[in-house]
Amino acid sequence: MANIIIVGTQWGDEGKGKIVDLLTEDSDLIIRFQGGNNAGHTLMVGDKKVILHLIPSGILHPGKLCIIGSGLVIDPEILIGEIDSLKHKGYKVSPENVAISERAHIIMPYHKIIDHARDSTQGIGTTGRGIGPAYEDKARRIGIRMIDLIHEEIFRKKLDIVFEEKQEYVTKILKLKPLEKEGFVEKFVKMGRKLKPYVTNTTVIIESAIRDGKHLLLEGAQGTNLDLDYGTYPYVTSSNTVAGQSCVGAGIGPTKITRVIGICKAYTTRVGGGPFPTELNNTTGERLRAFGGEYGATTGRPRRCGWLDLVALRHSVRLSGISHLAITKLDVLMGFKKIKVATAYKAGKTSIEHMPADLDVFKKLTPVYDELPGWEEDISSLRRHEDLPRNCKAYISYIEDKLQVKAAIISVGPKREETIVRTKLF
Ligand code: IMP
């Protein structure tokens, strides 16, 4: 038995989807534990592109059980769309291979309206999917959960309780047009009926799988620096993205975890607003964006690009207890004469070794860089670490030394097979 957590070590979009897809081969259960359809995994299966927002990518492999844990906020329309689209592409999706936690919260239409309206002034640059407002209702104890959605009477009753308040907020505070209740209630009741067979107590399924010695893969979304507590607050998402959250969001105890894999892109990207010390607003940044195809899988927004940031990565390794790294998109760095890596920040004469909590500090700091030699060779066809160009190997060793964590996996291209596996994780 091995139970593995996958987390993003940067600001999301590290290429977690591909690594999850790869490790799924050896796992039995794949569990999403936080976030919602703000996440998006782009996967290349052969020459087919599949984008998933809620269902774990394990769905693409026959015989795996995919679980949507209680830590998520679910937009039922997106989930049903995803199920239908997968079926249309020929994948099997049924309650036999997908289970949804009865405790997961629902994203309601008003959550999306509120998210959009607020972000236009707050400037977080959210995905506009209603994630924050849905988590907010969860914490306020007025959220509507999957268990409510599948029971029409309860759903209507709970909605009645919150609706007037939402109406007031939308019309009086946000000064938007009134919400129309009837149209969406019927739609949600229908969606509840459709999703009912999938909704269950997922923790019992997971517990029994652990007892049977099955392998679990716990799939995180976003990245450490978007964590609600430890990210660059308030420019963060509304859930915890660090490894500890996997236990809460999936419903298992920390004693059951074997390894934590931190997914680390060979450079850094960020979408939305907020601090990004190593951001490159120049042709180097543009080149990373173009070569790396750095456009959001969920919103299509161009990603901000910059050099690798060891301050952000040390933060991540510390907070999630990362046992192994998976370095992704290393092929994108091909052809750079010099590759820079931030080892610390500097504000005036003060050296900053750790991620500041104070946003004002970010405004004053500049990164302190080490410079490493680049490589000219295309590495995407290489499958063994020893075959990589010398400078490329040196870049990997440098990251390993600085973080004191070994890189178990190195991804050299978007396809499943474009991967170097140095350590078997299951
Ligand atoms: P929200 O999660 O939609 O509330 O957005 C909050 C912040 O997190 C924004 O800066 C988003 O761009 C960012 N964000 C949310 N999900 C992802 C993701 O999957 N990848 C990268 N950034 C994300």
Coordinates of C-alpha atoms and ligand atoms in Angstrom, one line a residue:
M1 CA 0.0 0.0 0.0
A2 CA 1.2 3.5 -0.8
N3 CA -0.9 6.6 -0.6
I4 CA 0.5 9.6 -2.4
I5 CA -0.5 13.3 -2.4
I6 CA 0.2 15.5 -5.4
V7 CA 0.4 19.2 -4.8
G8 CA 1.5 22.2 -6.8
T9 CA 4.5 24.0 -5.4
Q10 CA 4.1 27.4 -7.2
W11 CA 1.0 29.4 -8.3
G12 CA -0.8 26.5 -10.0
D13 CA -0.5 25.3 -13.5
E14 CA 2.6 23.3 -12.7
G15 CA 1.5 20.4 -14.9
K16 CA 0.0 18.4 -12.1
G17 CA -2.5 16.8 -14.5
K18 CA 0.1 15.0 -16.5
I19 CA 1.9 13.6 -13.4
V20 CA -1.4 12.5 -11.9
D21 CA -2.3 10.8 -15.1
L22 CA 1.1 9.1 -15.1
L23 CA 0.8 7.9 -11.5
T24 CA -2.8 6.8 -12.0
E25 CA -1.4 3.7 -13.9
D26 CA -0.3 2.3 -10.5
S27 CA -3.1 3.6 -8.3
D28 CA -6.6 2.3 -7.6
L29 CA -8.4 5.4 -6.3
I30 CA -7.8 9.0 -7.5
I31 CA -9.2 11.6 -5.2
R32 CA -9.7 15.4 -5.7
F33 CA -9.7 17.1 -2.3
Q34 CA -10.1 20.8 -2.7
G35 CA -11.0 23.6 -5.1
G36 CA -13.5 23.3 -7.9
N37 CA -13.7 24.1 -11.6
N38 CA -11.2 26.9 -11.2
A39 CA -8.7 24.2 -11.8
G40 CA -8.2 22.7 -15.3
H41 CA -6.0 19.8 -16.3
T42 CA -5.0 19.6 -20.0
L43 CA -4.0 16.1 -20.9
M44 CA -2.7 14.7 -24.1
V45 CA -3.9 11.1 -24.7
G46 CA -2.2 10.0 -27.9
D47 CA -3.0 13.0 -30.1
K48 CA -6.3 13.7 -28.3
K49 CA -6.5 16.7 -26.0
V50 CA -8.8 16.2 -22.9
I51 CA -9.4 19.1 -20.5
L52 CA -10.9 18.2 -17.1
H53 CA -12.0 20.6 -14.4
L54 CA -13.6 18.4 -11.7
I55 CA -13.4 14.7 -12.4
P56 CA -9.9 13.3 -11.6
S57 CA -8.0 12.3 -14.8
G58 CA -8.1 8.7 -13.5
I59 CA -11.3 8.5 -15.4
L60 CA -9.3 8.1 -18.6
H61 CA -8.0 4.8 -17.3
P62 CA -10.3 1.8 -17.1
G63 CA -10.7 0.1 -13.7
K64 CA -9.9 3.2 -11.6
L65 CA -12.2 4.7 -9.0
C66 CA -12.4 8.5 -9.1
I67 CA -13.6 10.4 -6.1
I68 CA -14.7 14.0 -5.7
G69 CA -14.1 14.7 -2.0
S70 CA -16.0 16.8 0.5
G71 CA -13.4 19.6 0.3
L72 CA -14.6 20.6 -3.2
V73 CA -17.1 23.2 -4.3
I74 CA -19.0 21.7 -7.2
D75 CA -20.8 23.4 -10.1
P76 CA -23.3 20.7 -11.0
E77 CA -23.7 22.0 -14.5
I78 CA -20.0 21.8 -15.2
L79 CA -19.8 18.3 -13.6
I80 CA -22.7 17.0 -15.7
G81 CA -21.2 18.6 -18.8
E82 CA -17.9 16.8 -18.0
I83 CA -19.6 13.5 -17.5
D84 CA -21.5 13.8 -20.7
S85 CA -18.5 14.9 -22.7
L86 CA -16.4 12.1 -21.4
K87 CA -19.1 9.6 -22.3
H88 CA -19.3 11.2 -25.7
K89 CA -15.6 10.6 -26.2
G90 CA -16.1 6.9 -25.4
Y91 CA -15.0 6.8 -21.7
K92 CA -17.0 4.9 -19.2
V93 CA -18.5 7.1 -16.5
S94 CA -20.8 5.6 -14.0
P95 CA -21.3 5.3 -10.2
E96 CA -19.0 2.3 -10.5
N97 CA -16.0 4.5 -11.3
V98 CA -17.1 8.0 -10.0
A99 CA -18.2 8.8 -6.5
I100 CA -19.1 12.3 -5.3
S101 CA -19.0 13.2 -1.6
E102 CA -22.4 14.0 -0.2
R103 CA -20.7 16.7 1.9
A104 CA -19.2 18.7 -1.0
H105 CA -20.7 22.1 -1.4
I106 CA -22.6 23.4 -4.5
I107 CA -21.7 26.5 -6.5
M108 CA -25.0 28.3 -7.0
P109 CA -25.7 30.8 -9.8
Y110 CA -25.6 33.7 -7.3
H111 CA -22.0 32.6 -6.3
K112 CA -20.8 33.2 -9.9
I113 CA -22.7 36.6 -10.2
I114 CA -21.2 37.7 -6.9
D115 CA -17.7 36.5 -7.8
H116 CA -17.7 38.5 -11.1
A117 CA -19.1 41.6 -9.6
R118 CA -16.7 41.7 -6.6
D119 CA -13.6 40.9 -8.6
S120 CA -14.2 43.8 -10.9
T121 CA -13.3 46.0 -8.0
Q122 CA -11.2 43.7 -5.8
G123 CA -8.9 42.8 -8.6
I124 CA -7.8 39.3 -7.4
G125 CA -8.3 38.1 -11.0
T126 CA -10.4 35.1 -10.0
T127 CA -11.5 32.6 -12.5
G128 CA -15.1 33.9 -12.0
R129 CA -16.4 30.4 -11.3
G130 CA -18.0 31.3 -8.0
I131 CA -15.4 29.5 -5.9
G132 CA -14.8 32.2 -3.2
P133 CA -18.5 33.0 -2.6
A134 CA -19.3 29.2 -2.4
Y135 CA -16.6 28.6 0.2
E136 CA -17.7 31.7 2.0
D137 CA -21.2 30.3 2.4
K138 CA -19.7 27.0 3.6
A139 CA -17.9 28.8 6.4
R140 CA -21.0 30.8 7.2
R141 CA -23.0 27.6 7.5
I142 CA -25.5 28.6 4.8
G143 CA -24.0 26.5 2.0
I144 CA -26.0 24.0 0.0
R145 CA -24.3 20.6 -0.2
M146 CA -24.6 17.6 -2.6
I147 CA -26.7 15.8 0.0
D148 CA -29.2 18.7 -0.2
L149 CA -29.2 18.9 -4.0
I150 CA -30.3 15.3 -4.4
H151 CA -33.3 15.8 -2.0
E152 CA -35.7 18.2 -3.8
E153 CA -37.6 19.2 -0.6
I154 CA -34.5 19.9 1.4
F155 CA -32.9 21.8 -1.5
R156 CA -35.9 24.1 -1.9
K157 CA -36.1 24.7 1.8
K158 CA -32.4 25.5 2.1
L159 CA -32.5 27.8 -0.9
D160 CA -35.6 29.6 0.6
I161 CA -33.5 30.4 3.7
V162 CA -30.6 32.0 1.8
F163 CA -32.3 33.4 -1.2
E164 CA -33.7 36.6 0.2
E165 CA -30.3 37.5 1.7
K166 CA -28.6 36.9 -1.6
Q167 CA -31.2 38.9 -3.4
E168 CA -30.7 41.9 -1.1
Y169 CA -26.9 41.6 -1.4
V170 CA -27.0 41.4 -5.2
T171 CA -29.5 44.3 -5.7
K172 CA -28.7 46.6 -2.8
I173 CA -24.9 46.2 -2.2
L174 CA -23.7 45.1 -5.7
K175 CA -26.4 47.1 -7.4
L176 CA -27.1 44.4 -10.0
K177 CA -30.4 43.3 -11.5
P178 CA -32.5 40.9 -9.3
L179 CA -31.8 37.2 -9.3
E180 CA -34.4 35.0 -10.9
K181 CA -35.1 32.1 -8.7
E182 CA -37.6 29.9 -10.5
G183 CA -35.6 29.3 -13.6
F184 CA -32.6 27.9 -11.9
V185 CA -34.4 26.0 -9.1
E186 CA -36.1 23.6 -11.6
K187 CA -32.8 23.2 -13.4
F188 CA -30.9 22.4 -10.2
V189 CA -33.6 19.9 -9.1
K190 CA -33.2 18.1 -12.5
M191 CA -29.4 18.1 -12.1
G192 CA -29.8 16.7 -8.6
R193 CA -31.7 13.8 -10.0
K194 CA -29.1 13.1 -12.6
L195 CA -26.2 13.2 -10.1
K196 CA -27.9 11.3 -7.3
P197 CA -26.6 7.8 -8.2
Y198 CA -23.0 9.2 -7.8
V199 CA -23.5 10.9 -4.4
T200 CA -22.4 8.9 -1.4
N201 CA -20.3 8.8 1.7
T202 CA -16.9 8.7 0.0
T203 CA -15.0 8.4 3.2
V204 CA -16.3 4.9 3.8
I205 CA -15.2 3.9 0.3
I206 CA -11.8 5.3 0.9
E207 CA -11.4 3.7 4.3
S208 CA -12.4 0.3 2.9
A209 CA -9.9 0.7 0.0
I210 CA -7.1 1.5 2.5
R211 CA -8.0 -1.6 4.5
D212 CA -7.8 -3.6 1.3
G213 CA -4.3 -2.3 0.7
K214 CA -5.3 -0.3 -2.4
H215 CA -3.1 2.6 -3.7
L216 CA -4.5 6.1 -3.3
L217 CA -3.6 9.1 -5.3
L218 CA -4.7 12.4 -3.8
E219 CA -4.8 15.1 -6.4
G220 CA -4.4 18.7 -5.4
A221 CA -5.5 21.7 -7.5
Q222 CA -3.8 25.2 -7.7
G223 CA -0.5 25.6 -5.8
T224 CA 1.0 26.5 -2.4
N225 CA 1.2 30.2 -3.2
L226 CA -2.5 30.3 -3.8
D227 CA -3.3 28.6 -0.5
L228 CA -5.8 30.6 1.5
D229 CA -3.6 30.6 4.6
Y230 CA -0.1 30.4 3.2
G231 CA -0.3 32.0 -0.2
T232 CA 0.1 35.6 -1.2
Y233 CA -3.1 36.7 0.6
P234 CA -5.5 38.1 -0.5
Y235 CA -4.3 37.1 -4.0
V236 CA -5.1 33.5 -3.4
T237 CA -7.9 31.0 -4.0
S238 CA -10.5 30.3 -1.2
S239 CA -9.3 26.8 -0.2
N240 CA -6.2 25.3 1.3
T241 CA -3.9 23.9 -1.3
V242 CA -1.1 22.4 0.9
A243 CA -0.8 18.7 1.4
G244 CA -2.5 18.8 4.9
Q245 CA -5.7 19.7 3.2
S246 CA -5.8 16.4 1.4
C247 CA -6.6 14.6 4.6
V248 CA -9.4 17.0 5.4
G249 CA -10.8 17.3 1.9
A250 CA -10.7 13.5 1.2
G251 CA -11.6 12.4 4.7
I252 CA -8.6 10.3 5.8
G253 CA -6.1 10.5 8.6
P254 CA -2.5 11.8 8.2
T255 CA -1.1 8.4 9.3
K256 CA -2.3 6.9 6.0
I257 CA -0.1 9.1 3.8
T258 CA 3.1 7.6 2.4
R259 CA 4.6 10.3 0.2
V260 CA 4.0 13.9 -0.9
I261 CA 5.0 14.8 -4.4
G262 CA 5.5 18.5 -5.2
I263 CA 5.0 19.4 -8.8
C264 CA 7.5 22.1 -9.8
K265 CA 7.5 23.7 -13.2
A266 CA 11.1 24.4 -14.4
Y267 CA 10.2 28.1 -14.4
T268 CA 7.3 30.0 -12.7
T269 CA 3.9 31.2 -13.9
R270 CA 1.0 32.9 -12.3
V271 CA -2.5 33.9 -13.5
G272 CA -4.5 36.7 -12.0
G273 CA -3.2 39.5 -9.8
G274 CA -0.8 39.5 -6.9
P275 CA 2.9 39.4 -6.1
F276 CA 5.2 37.5 -8.4
P277 CA 8.8 38.4 -7.6
T278 CA 10.5 36.7 -10.5
E279 CA 8.0 37.8 -13.2
L280 CA 9.6 38.8 -16.5
N281 CA 7.8 41.6 -18.3
N282 CA 10.1 41.3 -21.3
T283 CA 11.0 39.2 -24.3
T284 CA 12.3 36.4 -22.0
G285 CA 8.9 36.2 -20.3
E286 CA 7.2 36.3 -23.7
R287 CA 9.4 33.5 -24.9
L288 CA 8.5 31.3 -21.9
R289 CA 4.8 32.0 -22.5
A290 CA 5.1 31.1 -26.2
F291 CA 7.3 28.0 -25.8
G292 CA 5.4 26.8 -22.8
G293 CA 2.0 27.4 -24.2
E294 CA 1.2 29.4 -21.1
Y295 CA -2.4 30.1 -21.4
G296 CA -5.0 29.1 -18.8
A297 CA -6.8 25.8 -19.4
T298 CA -9.9 27.2 -17.6
T299 CA -10.1 30.8 -18.7
G300 CA -7.6 31.0 -21.6
R301 CA -5.9 34.0 -20.0
P302 CA -2.2 34.4 -20.8
R303 CA -0.1 33.4 -17.8
R304 CA 2.5 35.7 -16.3
C305 CA 5.9 34.1 -16.7
G306 CA 9.2 34.3 -14.9
W307 CA 12.2 32.4 -13.6
L308 CA 12.2 29.7 -11.0
D309 CA 11.8 31.0 -7.4
L310 CA 13.5 29.0 -4.7
V311 CA 12.0 31.2 -1.9
A312 CA 8.6 30.2 -3.1
L313 CA 9.6 26.6 -3.5
R314 CA 11.2 26.3 0.0
H315 CA 8.0 27.7 1.4
S316 CA 6.1 24.9 -0.4
V317 CA 8.5 22.1 0.6
R318 CA 8.2 23.2 4.2
L319 CA 4.4 23.6 4.3
S320 CA 3.6 20.3 2.5
G321 CA 6.5 18.1 3.7
I322 CA 7.3 17.3 0.2
S323 CA 9.2 14.1 -0.1
H324 CA 9.8 14.0 -3.9
L325 CA 9.7 16.5 -6.7
A326 CA 8.4 16.2 -10.2
I327 CA 10.0 18.8 -12.4
T328 CA 7.8 19.6 -15.4
K329 CA 8.2 21.5 -18.7
L330 CA 12.0 21.3 -18.6
D331 CA 12.0 21.1 -22.4
V332 CA 10.6 24.7 -22.5
L333 CA 14.0 26.0 -21.2
M334 CA 15.8 24.7 -24.3
G335 CA 17.9 27.3 -26.1
F336 CA 18.3 29.8 -23.3
K337 CA 22.0 30.8 -23.0
K338 CA 21.6 31.5 -19.3
I339 CA 18.9 30.4 -16.9
K340 CA 18.3 32.4 -13.8
V341 CA 17.0 31.1 -10.4
A342 CA 16.0 33.3 -7.5
T343 CA 17.7 32.2 -4.3
A344 CA 16.4 35.0 -2.0
Y345 CA 14.9 38.4 -2.2
K346 CA 16.4 41.8 -1.3
A347 CA 14.6 44.8 0.1
G348 CA 17.1 47.7 0.4
K349 CA 20.0 46.1 2.4
T350 CA 17.8 43.4 3.9
S351 CA 18.0 39.9 2.6
I352 CA 14.7 38.0 2.6
E353 CA 14.9 34.2 2.7
H354 CA 11.3 33.4 3.3
M355 CA 7.9 34.3 1.7
P356 CA 6.7 37.5 3.2
A357 CA 3.2 37.6 4.7
D358 CA 3.1 41.4 4.2
L359 CA 2.1 42.3 0.7
D360 CA 3.8 45.7 1.0
V361 CA 7.1 43.9 1.4
F362 CA 6.7 42.4 -2.1
K363 CA 6.4 45.8 -3.6
K364 CA 9.9 46.8 -2.4
L365 CA 11.8 43.6 -3.1
T366 CA 14.0 42.4 -5.9
P367 CA 15.0 38.8 -6.4
V368 CA 18.6 37.8 -5.9
Y369 CA 19.6 35.5 -8.8
D370 CA 22.0 32.6 -9.4
E371 CA 22.8 32.1 -13.1
L372 CA 23.2 28.7 -14.6
P373 CA 24.3 27.8 -18.1
G374 CA 21.5 26.7 -20.5
W375 CA 21.5 23.9 -23.1
E376 CA 20.7 23.9 -26.9
E377 CA 19.6 20.3 -27.3
D378 CA 15.9 19.3 -27.7
I379 CA 15.4 16.9 -24.7
S380 CA 11.8 15.8 -25.5
S381 CA 12.8 12.5 -27.0
L382 CA 15.1 11.5 -24.1
R383 CA 13.8 8.9 -21.6
R384 CA 16.8 8.5 -19.3
H385 CA 18.3 11.0 -16.9
E386 CA 21.8 10.1 -17.9
D387 CA 21.1 11.0 -21.5
L388 CA 20.1 14.6 -20.7
P389 CA 22.6 17.4 -21.6
R390 CA 25.2 18.1 -18.9
N391 CA 23.8 21.6 -18.2
C392 CA 20.3 20.3 -18.0
K393 CA 21.4 17.6 -15.4
A394 CA 23.2 20.4 -13.5
Y395 CA 20.0 22.4 -13.4
I396 CA 18.1 19.5 -11.9
S397 CA 20.9 18.8 -9.3
Y398 CA 21.0 22.5 -8.4
I399 CA 17.2 22.5 -7.6
E400 CA 17.6 19.2 -5.7
D401 CA 20.5 20.5 -3.7
K402 CA 18.9 23.8 -2.9
L403 CA 15.6 22.2 -1.8
Q404 CA 17.1 19.0 -0.3
V405 CA 14.5 17.0 -2.2
K406 CA 15.1 14.5 -5.0
A407 CA 13.4 14.9 -8.4
A408 CA 11.6 11.5 -8.9
I409 CA 10.0 12.5 -12.2
I410 CA 11.2 14.8 -15.0
S411 CA 8.7 15.8 -17.6
V412 CA 10.2 16.7 -21.0
G413 CA 7.1 17.2 -23.1
P414 CA 3.3 17.2 -22.8
K415 CA 2.7 13.6 -23.8
R416 CA 2.5 10.8 -21.3
E417 CA 5.6 9.1 -22.7
E418 CA 7.7 12.3 -22.7
T419 CA 8.7 11.6 -19.1
I420 CA 11.8 10.4 -17.3
V421 CA 11.0 8.4 -14.2
R422 CA 13.9 8.1 -11.8
T423 CA 12.2 6.8 -8.7
K424 CA 9.2 4.5 -8.7
L425 CA 6.7 6.1 -6.3
F426 CA 4.1 3.3 -5.8
Ligands
IMP1 P1 -10.5 31.7 -7.7 O1 -9.9 30.4 -7.3 O2 -11.3 31.6 -9.0 O3 -11.2 32.4 -6.6 O4 -9.3 32.7 -8.1 C1 -8.4 33.2 -7.1 C2 -7.0 33.2 -7.7 O5 -6.5 31.9 -7.9 C3 -6.9 33.9 -9.0 O6 -5.6 34.6 -9.1 C4 -6.9 32.8 -10.0 O7 -6.2 33.1 -11.2 C5 -6.1 31.7 -9.2 N1 -6.4 30.3 -9.6 C6 -7.5 29.6 -9.3 N2 -7.4 28.4 -9.8 C7 -6.2 28.3 -10.5 C8 -5.6 27.3 -11.2 O8 -6.1 26.1 -11.3 N3 -4.4 27.6 -11.7 C9 -3.8 28.8 -11.6 N4 -4.4 29.8 -10.9 C10 -5.6 29.6 -10.4

